[in-house]
Structure formats: C-alpha cells, structure tokens
XYZ file of C-alpha atoms in Angstrom:
618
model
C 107.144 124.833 -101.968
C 110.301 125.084 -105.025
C 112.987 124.732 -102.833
C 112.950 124.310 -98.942
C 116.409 124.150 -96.645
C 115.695 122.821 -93.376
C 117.911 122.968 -90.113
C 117.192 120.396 -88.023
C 119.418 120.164 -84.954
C 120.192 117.128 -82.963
C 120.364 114.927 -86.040
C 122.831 111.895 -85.099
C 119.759 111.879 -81.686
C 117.293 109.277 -81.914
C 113.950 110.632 -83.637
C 115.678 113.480 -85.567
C 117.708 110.779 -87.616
C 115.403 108.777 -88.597
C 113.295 112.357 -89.711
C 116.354 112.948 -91.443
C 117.028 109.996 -93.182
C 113.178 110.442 -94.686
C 113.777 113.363 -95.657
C 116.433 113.249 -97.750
C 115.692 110.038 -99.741
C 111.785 111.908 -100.289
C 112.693 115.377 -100.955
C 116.235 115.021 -102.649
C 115.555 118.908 -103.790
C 115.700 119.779 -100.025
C 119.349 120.630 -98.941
C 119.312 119.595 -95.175
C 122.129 121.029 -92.601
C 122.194 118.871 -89.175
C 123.348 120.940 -85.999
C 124.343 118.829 -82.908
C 126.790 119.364 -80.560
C 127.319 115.571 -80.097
C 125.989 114.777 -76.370
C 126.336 111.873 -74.819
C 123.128 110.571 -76.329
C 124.413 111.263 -79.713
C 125.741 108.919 -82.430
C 127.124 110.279 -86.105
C 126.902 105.926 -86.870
C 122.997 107.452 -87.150
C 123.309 109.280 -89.810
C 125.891 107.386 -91.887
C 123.542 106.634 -94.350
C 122.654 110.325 -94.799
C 126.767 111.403 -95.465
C 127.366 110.518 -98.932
C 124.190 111.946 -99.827
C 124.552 116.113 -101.759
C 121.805 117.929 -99.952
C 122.898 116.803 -96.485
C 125.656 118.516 -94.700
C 126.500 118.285 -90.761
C 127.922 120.848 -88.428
C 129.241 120.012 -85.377
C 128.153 122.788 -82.635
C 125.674 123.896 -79.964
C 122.558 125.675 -80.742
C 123.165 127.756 -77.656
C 125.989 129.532 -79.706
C 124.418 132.904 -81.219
C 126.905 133.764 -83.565
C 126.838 129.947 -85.342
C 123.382 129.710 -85.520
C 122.988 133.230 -87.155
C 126.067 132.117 -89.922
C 124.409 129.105 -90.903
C 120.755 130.649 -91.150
C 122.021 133.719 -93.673
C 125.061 130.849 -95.032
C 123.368 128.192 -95.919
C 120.031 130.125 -96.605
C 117.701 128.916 -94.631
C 114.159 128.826 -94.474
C 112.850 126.302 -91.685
C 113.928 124.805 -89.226
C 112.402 121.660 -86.872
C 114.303 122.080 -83.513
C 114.754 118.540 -82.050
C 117.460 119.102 -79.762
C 116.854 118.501 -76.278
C 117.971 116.744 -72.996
C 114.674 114.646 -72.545
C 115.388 111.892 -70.128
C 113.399 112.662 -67.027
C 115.646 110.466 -64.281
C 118.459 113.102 -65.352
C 116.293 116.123 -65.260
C 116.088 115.222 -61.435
C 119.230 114.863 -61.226
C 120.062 117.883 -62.945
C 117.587 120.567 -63.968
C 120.321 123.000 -65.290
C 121.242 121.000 -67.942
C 117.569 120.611 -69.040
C 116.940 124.209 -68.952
C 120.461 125.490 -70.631
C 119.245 123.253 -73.465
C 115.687 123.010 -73.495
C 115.057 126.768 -72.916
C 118.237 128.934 -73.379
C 119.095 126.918 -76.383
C 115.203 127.372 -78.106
C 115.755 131.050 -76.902
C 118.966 131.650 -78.734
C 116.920 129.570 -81.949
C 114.270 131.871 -81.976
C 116.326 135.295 -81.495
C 117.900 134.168 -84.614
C 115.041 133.969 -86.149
C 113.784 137.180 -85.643
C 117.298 138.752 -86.404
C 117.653 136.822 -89.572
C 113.917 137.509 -91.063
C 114.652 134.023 -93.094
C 112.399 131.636 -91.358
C 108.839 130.985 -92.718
C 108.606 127.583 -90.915
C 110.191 126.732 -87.189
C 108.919 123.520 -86.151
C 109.352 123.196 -82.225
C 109.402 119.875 -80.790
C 107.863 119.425 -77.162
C 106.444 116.214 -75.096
C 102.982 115.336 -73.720
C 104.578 115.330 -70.237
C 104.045 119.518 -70.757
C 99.914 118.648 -70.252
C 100.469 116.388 -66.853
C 98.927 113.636 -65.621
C 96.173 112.210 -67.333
C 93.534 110.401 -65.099
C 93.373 107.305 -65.546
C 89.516 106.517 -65.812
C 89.417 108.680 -69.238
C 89.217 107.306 -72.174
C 89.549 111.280 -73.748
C 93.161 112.210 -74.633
C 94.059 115.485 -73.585
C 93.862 117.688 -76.790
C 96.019 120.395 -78.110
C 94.098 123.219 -75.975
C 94.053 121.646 -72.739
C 96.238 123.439 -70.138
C 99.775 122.789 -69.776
C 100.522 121.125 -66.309
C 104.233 119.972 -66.432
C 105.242 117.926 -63.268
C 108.966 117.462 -63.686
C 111.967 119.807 -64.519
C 112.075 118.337 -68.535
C 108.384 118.587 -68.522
C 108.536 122.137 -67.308
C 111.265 123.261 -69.632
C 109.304 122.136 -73.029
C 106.354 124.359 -72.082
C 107.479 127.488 -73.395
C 106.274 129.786 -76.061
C 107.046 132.901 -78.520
C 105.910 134.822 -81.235
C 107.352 133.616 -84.945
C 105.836 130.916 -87.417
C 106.182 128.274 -84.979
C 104.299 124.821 -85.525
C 104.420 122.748 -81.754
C 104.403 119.532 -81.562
C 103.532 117.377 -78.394
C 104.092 113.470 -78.808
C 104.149 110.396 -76.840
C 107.169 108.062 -76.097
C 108.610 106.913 -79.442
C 110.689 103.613 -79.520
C 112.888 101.995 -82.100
C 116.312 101.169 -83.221
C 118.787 103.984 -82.707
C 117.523 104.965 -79.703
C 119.950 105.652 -76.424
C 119.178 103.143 -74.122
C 118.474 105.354 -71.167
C 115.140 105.305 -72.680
C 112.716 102.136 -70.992
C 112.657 99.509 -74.134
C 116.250 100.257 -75.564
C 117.963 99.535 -71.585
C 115.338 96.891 -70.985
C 116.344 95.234 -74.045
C 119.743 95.562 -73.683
C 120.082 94.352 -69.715
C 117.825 90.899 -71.051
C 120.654 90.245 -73.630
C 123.194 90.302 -71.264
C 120.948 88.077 -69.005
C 121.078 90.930 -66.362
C 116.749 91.674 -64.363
C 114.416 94.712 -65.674
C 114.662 97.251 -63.274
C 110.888 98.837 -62.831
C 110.029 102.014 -61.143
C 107.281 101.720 -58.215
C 105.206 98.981 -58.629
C 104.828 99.142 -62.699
C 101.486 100.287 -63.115
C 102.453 103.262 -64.774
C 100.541 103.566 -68.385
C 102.748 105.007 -71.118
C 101.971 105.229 -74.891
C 104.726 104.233 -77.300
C 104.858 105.029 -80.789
C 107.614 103.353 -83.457
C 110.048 105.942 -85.013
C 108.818 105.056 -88.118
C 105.495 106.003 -87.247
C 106.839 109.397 -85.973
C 108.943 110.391 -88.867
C 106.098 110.160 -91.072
C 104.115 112.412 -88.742
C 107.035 115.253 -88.726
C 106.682 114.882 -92.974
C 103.146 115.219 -92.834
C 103.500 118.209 -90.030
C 106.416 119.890 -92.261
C 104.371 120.357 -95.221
C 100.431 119.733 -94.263
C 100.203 122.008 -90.937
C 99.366 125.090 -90.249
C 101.561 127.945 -88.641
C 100.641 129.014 -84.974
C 98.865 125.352 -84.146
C 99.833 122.521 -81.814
C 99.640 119.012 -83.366
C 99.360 115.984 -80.680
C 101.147 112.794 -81.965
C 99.917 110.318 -80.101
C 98.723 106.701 -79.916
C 95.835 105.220 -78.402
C 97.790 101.630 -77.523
C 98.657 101.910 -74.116
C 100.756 99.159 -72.085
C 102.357 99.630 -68.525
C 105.751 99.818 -67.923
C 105.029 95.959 -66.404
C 103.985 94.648 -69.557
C 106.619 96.091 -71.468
C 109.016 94.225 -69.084
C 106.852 90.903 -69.777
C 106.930 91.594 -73.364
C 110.673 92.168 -74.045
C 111.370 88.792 -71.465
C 108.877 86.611 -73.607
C 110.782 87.757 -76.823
C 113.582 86.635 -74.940
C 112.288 83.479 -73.411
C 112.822 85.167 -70.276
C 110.868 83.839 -66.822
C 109.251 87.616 -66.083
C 108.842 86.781 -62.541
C 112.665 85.690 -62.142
C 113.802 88.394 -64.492
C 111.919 91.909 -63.190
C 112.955 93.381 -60.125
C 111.399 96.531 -58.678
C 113.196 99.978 -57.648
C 112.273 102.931 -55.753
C 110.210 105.086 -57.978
C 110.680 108.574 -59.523
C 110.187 111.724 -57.022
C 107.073 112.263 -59.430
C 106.005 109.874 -61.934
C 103.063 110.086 -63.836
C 100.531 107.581 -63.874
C 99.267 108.412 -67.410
C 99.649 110.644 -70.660
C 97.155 110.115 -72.685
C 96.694 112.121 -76.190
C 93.788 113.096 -78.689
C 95.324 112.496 -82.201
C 92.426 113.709 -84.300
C 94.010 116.929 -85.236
C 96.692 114.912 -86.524
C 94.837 112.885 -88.432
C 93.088 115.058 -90.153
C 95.741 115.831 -91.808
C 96.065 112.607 -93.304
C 98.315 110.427 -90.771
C 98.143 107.204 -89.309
C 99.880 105.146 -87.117
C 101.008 101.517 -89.380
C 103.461 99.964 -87.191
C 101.737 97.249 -84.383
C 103.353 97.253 -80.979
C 104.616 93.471 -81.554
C 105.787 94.270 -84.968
C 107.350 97.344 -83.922
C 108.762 95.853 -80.794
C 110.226 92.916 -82.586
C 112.054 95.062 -85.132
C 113.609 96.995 -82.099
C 114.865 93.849 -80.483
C 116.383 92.646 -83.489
C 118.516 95.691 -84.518
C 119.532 95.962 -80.611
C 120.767 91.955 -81.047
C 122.715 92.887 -84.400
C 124.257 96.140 -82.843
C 124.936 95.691 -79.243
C 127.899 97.646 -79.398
C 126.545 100.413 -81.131
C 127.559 103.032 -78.212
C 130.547 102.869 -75.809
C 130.277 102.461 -72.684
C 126.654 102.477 -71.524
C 126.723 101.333 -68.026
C 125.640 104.130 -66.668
C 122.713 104.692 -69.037
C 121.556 101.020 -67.811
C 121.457 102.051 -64.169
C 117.591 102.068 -62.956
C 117.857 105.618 -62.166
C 120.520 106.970 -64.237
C 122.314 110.500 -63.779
C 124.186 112.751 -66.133
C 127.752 112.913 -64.846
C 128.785 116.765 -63.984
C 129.465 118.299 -67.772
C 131.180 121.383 -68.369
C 128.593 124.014 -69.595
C 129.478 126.804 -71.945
C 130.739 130.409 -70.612
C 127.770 131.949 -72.625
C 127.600 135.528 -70.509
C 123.761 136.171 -71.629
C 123.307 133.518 -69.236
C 120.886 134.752 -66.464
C 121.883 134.233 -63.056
C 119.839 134.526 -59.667
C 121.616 135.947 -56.253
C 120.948 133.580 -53.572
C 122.262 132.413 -50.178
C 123.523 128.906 -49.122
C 123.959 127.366 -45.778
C 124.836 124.310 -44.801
C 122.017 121.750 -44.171
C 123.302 119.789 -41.268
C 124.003 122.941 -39.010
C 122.126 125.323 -40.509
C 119.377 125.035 -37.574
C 121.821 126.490 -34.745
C 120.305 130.106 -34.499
C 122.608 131.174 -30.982
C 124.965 133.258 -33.105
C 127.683 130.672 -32.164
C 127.317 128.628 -35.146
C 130.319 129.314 -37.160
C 128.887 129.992 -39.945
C 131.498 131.393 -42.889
C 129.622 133.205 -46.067
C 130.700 132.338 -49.742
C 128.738 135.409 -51.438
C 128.303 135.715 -54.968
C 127.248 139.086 -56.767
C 130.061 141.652 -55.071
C 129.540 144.081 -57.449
C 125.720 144.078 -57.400
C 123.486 145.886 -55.191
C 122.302 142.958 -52.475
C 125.473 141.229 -52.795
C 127.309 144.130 -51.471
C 124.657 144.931 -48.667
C 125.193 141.511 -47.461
C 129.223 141.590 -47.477
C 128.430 144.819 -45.594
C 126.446 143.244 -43.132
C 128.998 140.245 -42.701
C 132.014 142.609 -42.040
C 129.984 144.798 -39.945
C 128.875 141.565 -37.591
C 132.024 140.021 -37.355
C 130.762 137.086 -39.969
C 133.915 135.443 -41.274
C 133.080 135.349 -45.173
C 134.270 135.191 -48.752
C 133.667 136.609 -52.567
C 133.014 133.851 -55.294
C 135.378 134.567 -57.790
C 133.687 131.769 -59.865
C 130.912 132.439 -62.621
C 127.856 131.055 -61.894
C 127.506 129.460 -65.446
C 130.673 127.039 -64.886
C 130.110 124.564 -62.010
C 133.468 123.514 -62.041
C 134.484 127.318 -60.992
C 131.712 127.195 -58.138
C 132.988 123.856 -56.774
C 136.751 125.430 -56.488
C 135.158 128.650 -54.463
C 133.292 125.611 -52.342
C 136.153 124.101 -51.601
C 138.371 127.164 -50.744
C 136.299 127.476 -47.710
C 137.013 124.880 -44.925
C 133.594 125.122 -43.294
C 130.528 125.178 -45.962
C 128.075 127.275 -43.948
C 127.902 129.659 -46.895
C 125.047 132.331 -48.165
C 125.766 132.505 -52.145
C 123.885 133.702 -54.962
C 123.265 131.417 -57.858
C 120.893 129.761 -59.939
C 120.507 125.965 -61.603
C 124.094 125.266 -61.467
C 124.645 126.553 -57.866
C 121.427 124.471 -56.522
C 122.839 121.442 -58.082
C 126.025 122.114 -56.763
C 124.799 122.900 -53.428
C 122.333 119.535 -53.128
C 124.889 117.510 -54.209
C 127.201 118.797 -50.952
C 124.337 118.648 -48.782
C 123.924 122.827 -48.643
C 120.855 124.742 -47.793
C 120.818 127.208 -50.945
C 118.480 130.745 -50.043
C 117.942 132.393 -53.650
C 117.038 135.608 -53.129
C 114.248 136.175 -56.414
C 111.518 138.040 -57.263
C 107.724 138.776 -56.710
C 107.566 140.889 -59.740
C 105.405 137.266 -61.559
C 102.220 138.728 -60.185
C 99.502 141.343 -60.914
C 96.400 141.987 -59.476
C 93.567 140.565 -60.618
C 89.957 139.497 -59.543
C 90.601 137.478 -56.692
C 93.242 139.693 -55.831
C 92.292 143.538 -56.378
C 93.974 146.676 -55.933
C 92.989 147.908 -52.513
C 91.587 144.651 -51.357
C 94.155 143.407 -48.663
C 93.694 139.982 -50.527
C 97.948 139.668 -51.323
C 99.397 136.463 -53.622
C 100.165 133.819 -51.193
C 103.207 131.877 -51.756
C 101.556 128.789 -53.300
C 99.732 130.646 -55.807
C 100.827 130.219 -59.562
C 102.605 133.271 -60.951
C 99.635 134.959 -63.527
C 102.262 137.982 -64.580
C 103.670 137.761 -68.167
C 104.066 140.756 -69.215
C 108.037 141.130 -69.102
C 110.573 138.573 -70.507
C 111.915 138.913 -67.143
C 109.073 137.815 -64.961
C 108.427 134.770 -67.349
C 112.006 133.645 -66.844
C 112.175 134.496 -63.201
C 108.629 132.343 -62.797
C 109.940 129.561 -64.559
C 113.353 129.419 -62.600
C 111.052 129.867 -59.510
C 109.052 126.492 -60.754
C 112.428 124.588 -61.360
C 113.419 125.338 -57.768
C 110.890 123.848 -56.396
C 112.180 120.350 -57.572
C 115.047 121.298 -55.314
C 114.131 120.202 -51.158
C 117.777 122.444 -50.467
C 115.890 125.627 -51.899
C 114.824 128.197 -50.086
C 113.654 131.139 -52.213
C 112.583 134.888 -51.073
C 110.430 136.717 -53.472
C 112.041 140.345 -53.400
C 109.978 143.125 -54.585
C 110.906 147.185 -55.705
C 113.275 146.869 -52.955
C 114.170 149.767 -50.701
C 116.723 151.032 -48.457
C 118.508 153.475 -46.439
C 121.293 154.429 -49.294
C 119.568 157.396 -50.989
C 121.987 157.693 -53.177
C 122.230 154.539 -54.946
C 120.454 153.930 -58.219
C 118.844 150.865 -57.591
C 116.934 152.147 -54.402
C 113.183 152.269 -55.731
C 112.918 155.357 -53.659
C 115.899 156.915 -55.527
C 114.770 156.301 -59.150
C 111.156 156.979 -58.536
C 112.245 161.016 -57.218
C 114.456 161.074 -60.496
C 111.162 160.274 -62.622
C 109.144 163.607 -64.386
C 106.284 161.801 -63.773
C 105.186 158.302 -61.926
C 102.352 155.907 -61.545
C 100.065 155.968 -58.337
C 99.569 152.424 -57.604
C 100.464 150.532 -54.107
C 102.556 147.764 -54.000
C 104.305 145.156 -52.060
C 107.492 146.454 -51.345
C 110.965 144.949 -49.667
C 113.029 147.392 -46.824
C 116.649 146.034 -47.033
C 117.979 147.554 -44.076
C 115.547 145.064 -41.973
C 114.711 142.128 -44.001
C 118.589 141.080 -45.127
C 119.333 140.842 -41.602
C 115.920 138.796 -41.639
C 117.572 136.495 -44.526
C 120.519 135.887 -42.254
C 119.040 134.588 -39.131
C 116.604 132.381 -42.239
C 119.288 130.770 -42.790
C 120.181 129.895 -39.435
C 116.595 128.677 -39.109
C 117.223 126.488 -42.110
C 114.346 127.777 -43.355
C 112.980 125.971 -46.255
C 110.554 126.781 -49.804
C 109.080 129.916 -51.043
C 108.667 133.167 -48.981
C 107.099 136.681 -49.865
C 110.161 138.529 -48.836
C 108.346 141.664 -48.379
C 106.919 143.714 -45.573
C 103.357 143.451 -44.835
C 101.051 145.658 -46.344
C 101.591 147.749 -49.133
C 102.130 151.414 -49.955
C 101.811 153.514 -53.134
C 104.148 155.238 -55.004
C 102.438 159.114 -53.608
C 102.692 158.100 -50.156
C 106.468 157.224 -50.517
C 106.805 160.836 -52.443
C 105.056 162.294 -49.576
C 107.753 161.078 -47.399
C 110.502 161.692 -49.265
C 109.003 165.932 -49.090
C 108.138 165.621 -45.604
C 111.486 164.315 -43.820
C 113.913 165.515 -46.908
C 112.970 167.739 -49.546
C 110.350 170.143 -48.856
C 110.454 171.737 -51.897
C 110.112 168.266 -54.231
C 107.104 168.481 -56.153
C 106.210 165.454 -58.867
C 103.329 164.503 -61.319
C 101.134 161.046 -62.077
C 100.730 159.351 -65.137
C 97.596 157.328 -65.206
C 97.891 154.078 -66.454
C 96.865 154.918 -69.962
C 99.729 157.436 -70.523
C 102.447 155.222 -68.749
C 101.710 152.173 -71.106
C 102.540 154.623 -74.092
C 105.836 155.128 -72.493
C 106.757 151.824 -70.848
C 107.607 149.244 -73.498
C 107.349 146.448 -71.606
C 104.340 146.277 -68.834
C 105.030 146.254 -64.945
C 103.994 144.109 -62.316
C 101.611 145.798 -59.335
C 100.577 143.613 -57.014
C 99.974 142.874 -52.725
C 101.984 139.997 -51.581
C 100.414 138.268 -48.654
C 103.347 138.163 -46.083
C 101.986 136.457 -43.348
C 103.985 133.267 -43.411
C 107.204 135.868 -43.014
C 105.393 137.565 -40.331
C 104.298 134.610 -38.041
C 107.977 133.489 -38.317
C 109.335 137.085 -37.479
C 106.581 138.961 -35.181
C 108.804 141.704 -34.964
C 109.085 142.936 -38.780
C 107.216 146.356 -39.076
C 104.963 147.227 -41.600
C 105.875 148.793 -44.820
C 105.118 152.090 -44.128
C 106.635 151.927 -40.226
C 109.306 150.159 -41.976
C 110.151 153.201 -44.547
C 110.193 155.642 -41.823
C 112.052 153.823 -39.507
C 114.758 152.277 -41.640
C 114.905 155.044 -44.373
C 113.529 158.467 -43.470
C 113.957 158.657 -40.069
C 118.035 157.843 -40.429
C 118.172 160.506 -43.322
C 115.813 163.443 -41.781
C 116.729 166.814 -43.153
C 114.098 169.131 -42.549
C-alpha cells in the first residue's frame, strides 16, 4: 500500500482510540478521519493526543446520516474504512433494543450503501463480538472458530450478526479491558465503585467465564488485521485466559486491599447471560499476532490510570448501577427508517374479552392498507379510537399520542421504539409482521401439509425485506409485551385496491402456480381484535389454514366474476429472469391460531366466503 486513508468511526470510544492512536504514530503517511457522533460513552479527552497530529482530522456526526458519510468518502478520498461504532453494552440492549439496532444495523447499513455508491472502498473492516456465536459449553476446551454458526442470545448479540456483499474483513473478539474504557463495562465500574469504597455488584452467582483481552493487545490485532488479512474472512481475536466474573471481583479488591467477602454483593442476573464465550485464535495467529500483555500486568495498568483519572467522565452514576439503562435519547428523523404496523393493548386489562372492556385504539399507519381496515372496523363497531400523528422513529412523538389518550387500551403499529415505549407503560404491543422469512424446503415441501411452525427459525433470505423483517421478528422476542402475527399475501374483500393479492395477481400477463399460505382480512383483523382482548402473547401464523395456489384463486376470480378472464403461468425458470429479487412460497402451520379460534375457515372456504361470494357477478 502507497497511501491508505482510513475512516474509522467511533474514535473518542474505547478500543477505536487506542487503534487510532497506533495508527497514526506507525503509519504517519496514513491521513485518518474519526466519525463519532459523541454518545454518552464517548470522550474527545481520548483522542487528545491524536489532535495536533496532520493526518488526523475529526468530524463530529452520525454514521446513520447518508449524505455525510457519502461527502467524506468522495472528500476526503477514502479508501477503507474499520467501522467501530456501536452501542455494545448488553444490560442496555435489554433495556433498549432500538437503540442497538438503529446503530448496530441501520447505521452499518447506511456504511455499506455508501460504499457501493461511492466505488472508493477496497478495505471495510467490520467490527462484531463473540457473543454473535452463543454460548460456549463449558466442558470444551475448543474455541468456537470463525465457521461455527452464529447463535446470538441477546438483542446486541443479535444486531452484530449481519452480513453483505463488499470487501468486508469481520472481526469477532472477546471482552477487551483497559484505560479509557466507559465504566459500564465490568473492570472499569468495578474499579471505580472499590475507589470510592462502595461493594462489587455481581450478576447471578458469578460463575460466569469471560475472556478479557488488554486494549493494547487488541490494537495490535486491528494493525495486523488492516494490512495482513484477507478480504471476505472472519478473524477471531480471542484469548485463551479465562477468569469468572467472581475472580475479577477478588482480583480488583486484593489490588485494593479490599476484604472480597465484605466487599462483593450479588444482584439478580441478566434475562440471558451466557455462561461462556470461548474463541479459537489460530487464524489470527497465523498471521503473526500474539497476545503480550498478562492479566495482572494488564489489570494493574488499568487500575492505575482509573486512580490518576477518576474524573475522567461526568457524571457516571448511572453507568455504576448493577444493571444500568440508557436514559430515553432522542433518535434521528431518518425517513428510510423501516417501521412495522402493530397493535397495542393494555396489559393489565387486556384479558376482559365481554366487549365491555373499554378499550380505546391509538392506530398508527392511517394511510396504509391494514391501518385503514382497522380504523374501519373500529368506527364500524362503535370502538372509541384515535390516529397517531407521531412518527414511529421519534419516541418522544409516540409518548405525546400515548398520553393524549386517557385510557391506554390501544392497538398501534410500530416497531423497536413503539415496543420500548409500550413495555415501559406496561402495554401489550400486537405487531402485525410477516411470514414472507420462509420457503419450502426438505422438511417442509411443496404439497406436503408439513407448514413452518411458529418456533421454527426463518430459512428465507432471498429479499432485503425478509432478512430485515426476520431480524426485527428475533428482536421482538426479547420483548414479554410482544405479540406478533405473521401476515402473509394478504387478501380481502376490496377488489379494487392495489394491495389485495387477488387484485395484483389478475393485473399480471402471466403468474406463478405455486400454493401458499395466505391471510383473508375481512376475518382474521376482526380475529386480531378479540387477540388482543385475550392478551394474547408471542408469535402467531396469522394465516388461514391450509394453503391455495395462485390457479385456484384465478379460477375463482372467472367463476364468480369474470367469465371471460383468461391468464398464463410462468414456470419458475422464466419468473426468476423477471423477478429481481426472489419470493417467498411457503405453508404456514396454523394450528396454534386454529385451536385458539375453532371457528376460522379454511383458506379456500375463507376466499369464497369473505371475498367472492360478497362480490358475485356472474
């Protein structure tokens, strides 16, 4: 390499400064930019060492802006980029999953797309967690290597384990430590709370194993990854020193002179907390890396800078809570922002199912095609009930439509934000989604009767949309408030609207022959209703049982409308030549839907009855 120029966003963070700082004392031919919005977490006192220096330059601003990370690519000439920004402590991704996912996916998103529109990039290094493989059992003594199958467990987890097509290198490491670091993080707080004399909080019981690397240790690894690895390959960096969170406590209160029995107190654990991640480095190291810095050495160099700089930060209180939250920040009105309809009713009463309830509907999505049907439905029962005037992506504009209403027995359509809202005022949210994440396959073959059951993992990735609708499926299940229906090529009475898959697919020269799962408005909204009455809870197959092909919908359509409509079939060979991006076939299995409404018809009774039937011409 002559001359590289490397973007590396979320400098004044912990591990990307001390990358940074490497960097540009080792490669003083490298002209660095450093793009951070400045998050809580962040510190410009970081990089101070870095600001005097000619090849380093900082912008203040959020990688989820388009527009500024497309100037500074073709401005300041880029040609790689190692994407450290990130919301990556787990205790807030709990507490708020939105965040993690604005940042950790819509942000990488937004990195990438500029990427491809700028053509500049020859080197985008993307940095990710071992949390994306899962738990590691805790008899091996095999680290889970760069193949092994991606298992993430918790909403940050889950948001690192993305991919996409570009000269991406991944890497995957274990929990780094060292000065600089936010002290949310387990050695920086439990530092910090012994030097004011204050106990160790410790999740569970302490047994947890965790590896820890020193930041030192790391940077080195990101030089050796910048310039050594290979393009399209995942590099672990790992450790093979593992401690508990309980000797970590001990350690830090021996530093200290601390009595560990007098000083460690124990907390209610994590929803989900790994026992172990545990990582094969030999890729790595084959590269020509190794890890210098011993955990006492390391450890003691960490304690020392924390005793010189306790003030480093503001106020920190909150970060030094044992299970700290990210107060409610004000996201950015981005409007590529994807947003999910959904319905919310309140928790406490949502079980009343008499029709005396009192429930009042805050529905978002007026001007889309379920949103309407269910203001429809509301003014045709006599359902007191509201339009959100609020966008979805601003939860301060949701909380004013929340509080407009004086009783919060609401159906609303959202997504993160509005299930975060919605838990935190004890809501029942009902997000209507989508079943278009699954195709048939072996265990689940065209013509079978075998349908995807509503624990089965999503195998369908051949749209952007069904990846992002799967993963915002995944997220939600972190939420206990959530109840999502998986909607599929829905159908209904209106003939003449657009959206009605019986309406486009009569429109079409020529169409596939395949049967599907399918979704009859006219009786399953009212089905969604009385749901949420139920209080109904987790993830549904919103569709009516059975399944029915595209023909004998046609056939239908000719026999109570049109009896002159005639059509054609592609097979699947000439619709792939015409169809960018692939479809989704598949049979859901709606059973669970069934034994809770015995009454629902079948899809074909249901398409006659509800659609053909009301609209009989010949």
């Amino acid at each position: 390499m002559l001359r590289k120029r490397s973007s590396l966003p979320a400098q004044p963070d912990f591990i990307a400064s001390h990358v940074t700082r490497r960097l540009i004392k080792d490669y003083p031919d490298y002209s660095i930019v450093a793009l951070d919005k400045l998050d809580y977490c962040s510190n410009l006192k970081n990089l101070a060492a870095c600001r005097g220096s000619p090849n380093f330059k900082f912008v203040k601003g959020d990688i989820a802006c388009a527009d500024l990370v497309n100037h500074l690519l073709i401005a300041e000439d880029i040609d790689t980029i190692m994407h450290f920004a990130a919301q990556t402590h787990v205790d807030n991704s709990f507490g708020n999953s939105f965040e993690f996912t604005t940042n950790n996916i819509y942000g990488t998103h937004v990195l990438l797309e500029a990427c491809k529109v700028t053509k500049k990039i020859k080197r985008f290094i993307h940095v990710s967690t071992d949390e994306v493989y899962g738990e590691t059992d805790m008899e091996t003594d095999i680290g889970n290597p760069e193949a092994s199958q991606l298992l993430p467990t918790n909403p940050y987890s889950a948001t690192k384990a993305g991919s996409y097509g570009l000269p991406i290198i991944t890497t995957r490491g274990n929990n780094v430590y060292g000065p600089n670091q936010y002290p949310e993080k387990l050695i920086p707080k439990f530092i910090l709370l012994a030097l004011k004399g204050e106990q160790l909080p410790i999740h569970g019981d302490g047994s947890n194993v965790r590896s820890f690397l020193y930041c030192e240790d790391v940077a080195e690894a990101f030089d050796v990854i910048l310039h050594k690895g290979a393009i399209g390959h995942v590099y672990n960096i790992g450790t093979k020193k593992e401690r508990r969170v309980l000797d970590v406590a001990e350690d830090i209160c021996n530093l200290y002179g601390l009595d560990p029995e007098k000083s460690i107190s124990y907390v209610q654990d994590r929803p989900f907390n790994d026992h172990r991640y545990f990582l094969d480095d030999q890729k790595l190291k084959m590269l020509g890396w190794q890890e210098s810095t011993p955990w006492e050495a390391g450890l003691k160099m960490t304690m020392e800078w924390y005793t010189k700089n306790p003030d480093w930060w503001d106020d920190i209180s909150a970060a030094l809570h044992p299970h700290p939250r990210l107060s409610m920040i004000s996201h950015s009105n981005d409007d590529s922002w994807m947003s999910q309809k959904g319905l919310v009713s309140d928790a406490k009463e949502a079980g009343k199912s008499d029709g005396s309830s009192g429930l009042k509907f805050l529905i978002y999505g007026k001007t889309g095609w379920i949103g309407g049907l269910l203001g429809k439905l509301c003014k045709d029962g006599g359902i007191p009930f509201e339009y959100g005037q609020g966008r979805l992506e601003d939860r301060m504009s949701i909380l004013r439509d929340i509080e407009k209403v004086e009783t919060i027995r609401t159906n609303v359509g959202g997504t993160l934000t509005l299930a975060d809202v919605c838990k935190e005022h004890d809501l029942l949210m009902m997000n209507f989604a989508t079943g278009c994440i699954f195709e048939y396959d072996q265990d689940h073959q065209e013509g079978s009767g075998i349908g995807f059951k509503e624990e089965d993992k999503p195998n369908f990735t051949g749209s952007f949309y069904s990846k992002t609708k799967a993963m915002v499926e995944e997220l939600l299940r972190e939420y206990e408030n959530v109840c999502t229906l998986r909607v599929r090529m829905p159908i209904s009475s209106d003939l003449s609207n657009p959206r009605n898959f019986i309406t486009k697919i009569t429109r079409y020269s020529k169409v596939v022959n395949i049967p599907n799962s399918m979704t009859v408005l006219d009786e399953l909204l009212p089905i969604s209703i009385e749901m949420a009455k139920r209080n109904c809870r987790g993830i549904w197959n919103f569709t009516n049982p059975g399944v029915v092909s595209h023909n004998e919908i046609l056939e239908m359509y000719r026999d109570y409308i049109d009896p002159e409509f005639k059509w054609m079939n592609f097979d699947l060979e000439e619709q792939a030549k015409v169809i960018v991006a692939p479809r989704s076939n598949n049979e859901l299995d709606a059973t669970k839907l069934k034994n809770e409404f015995p009454e629902m018809l079948s899809i074909k009774e249901s398409i006659l009855e509800h659609v053909f039937k009301p609209n009989r011409k010949t």
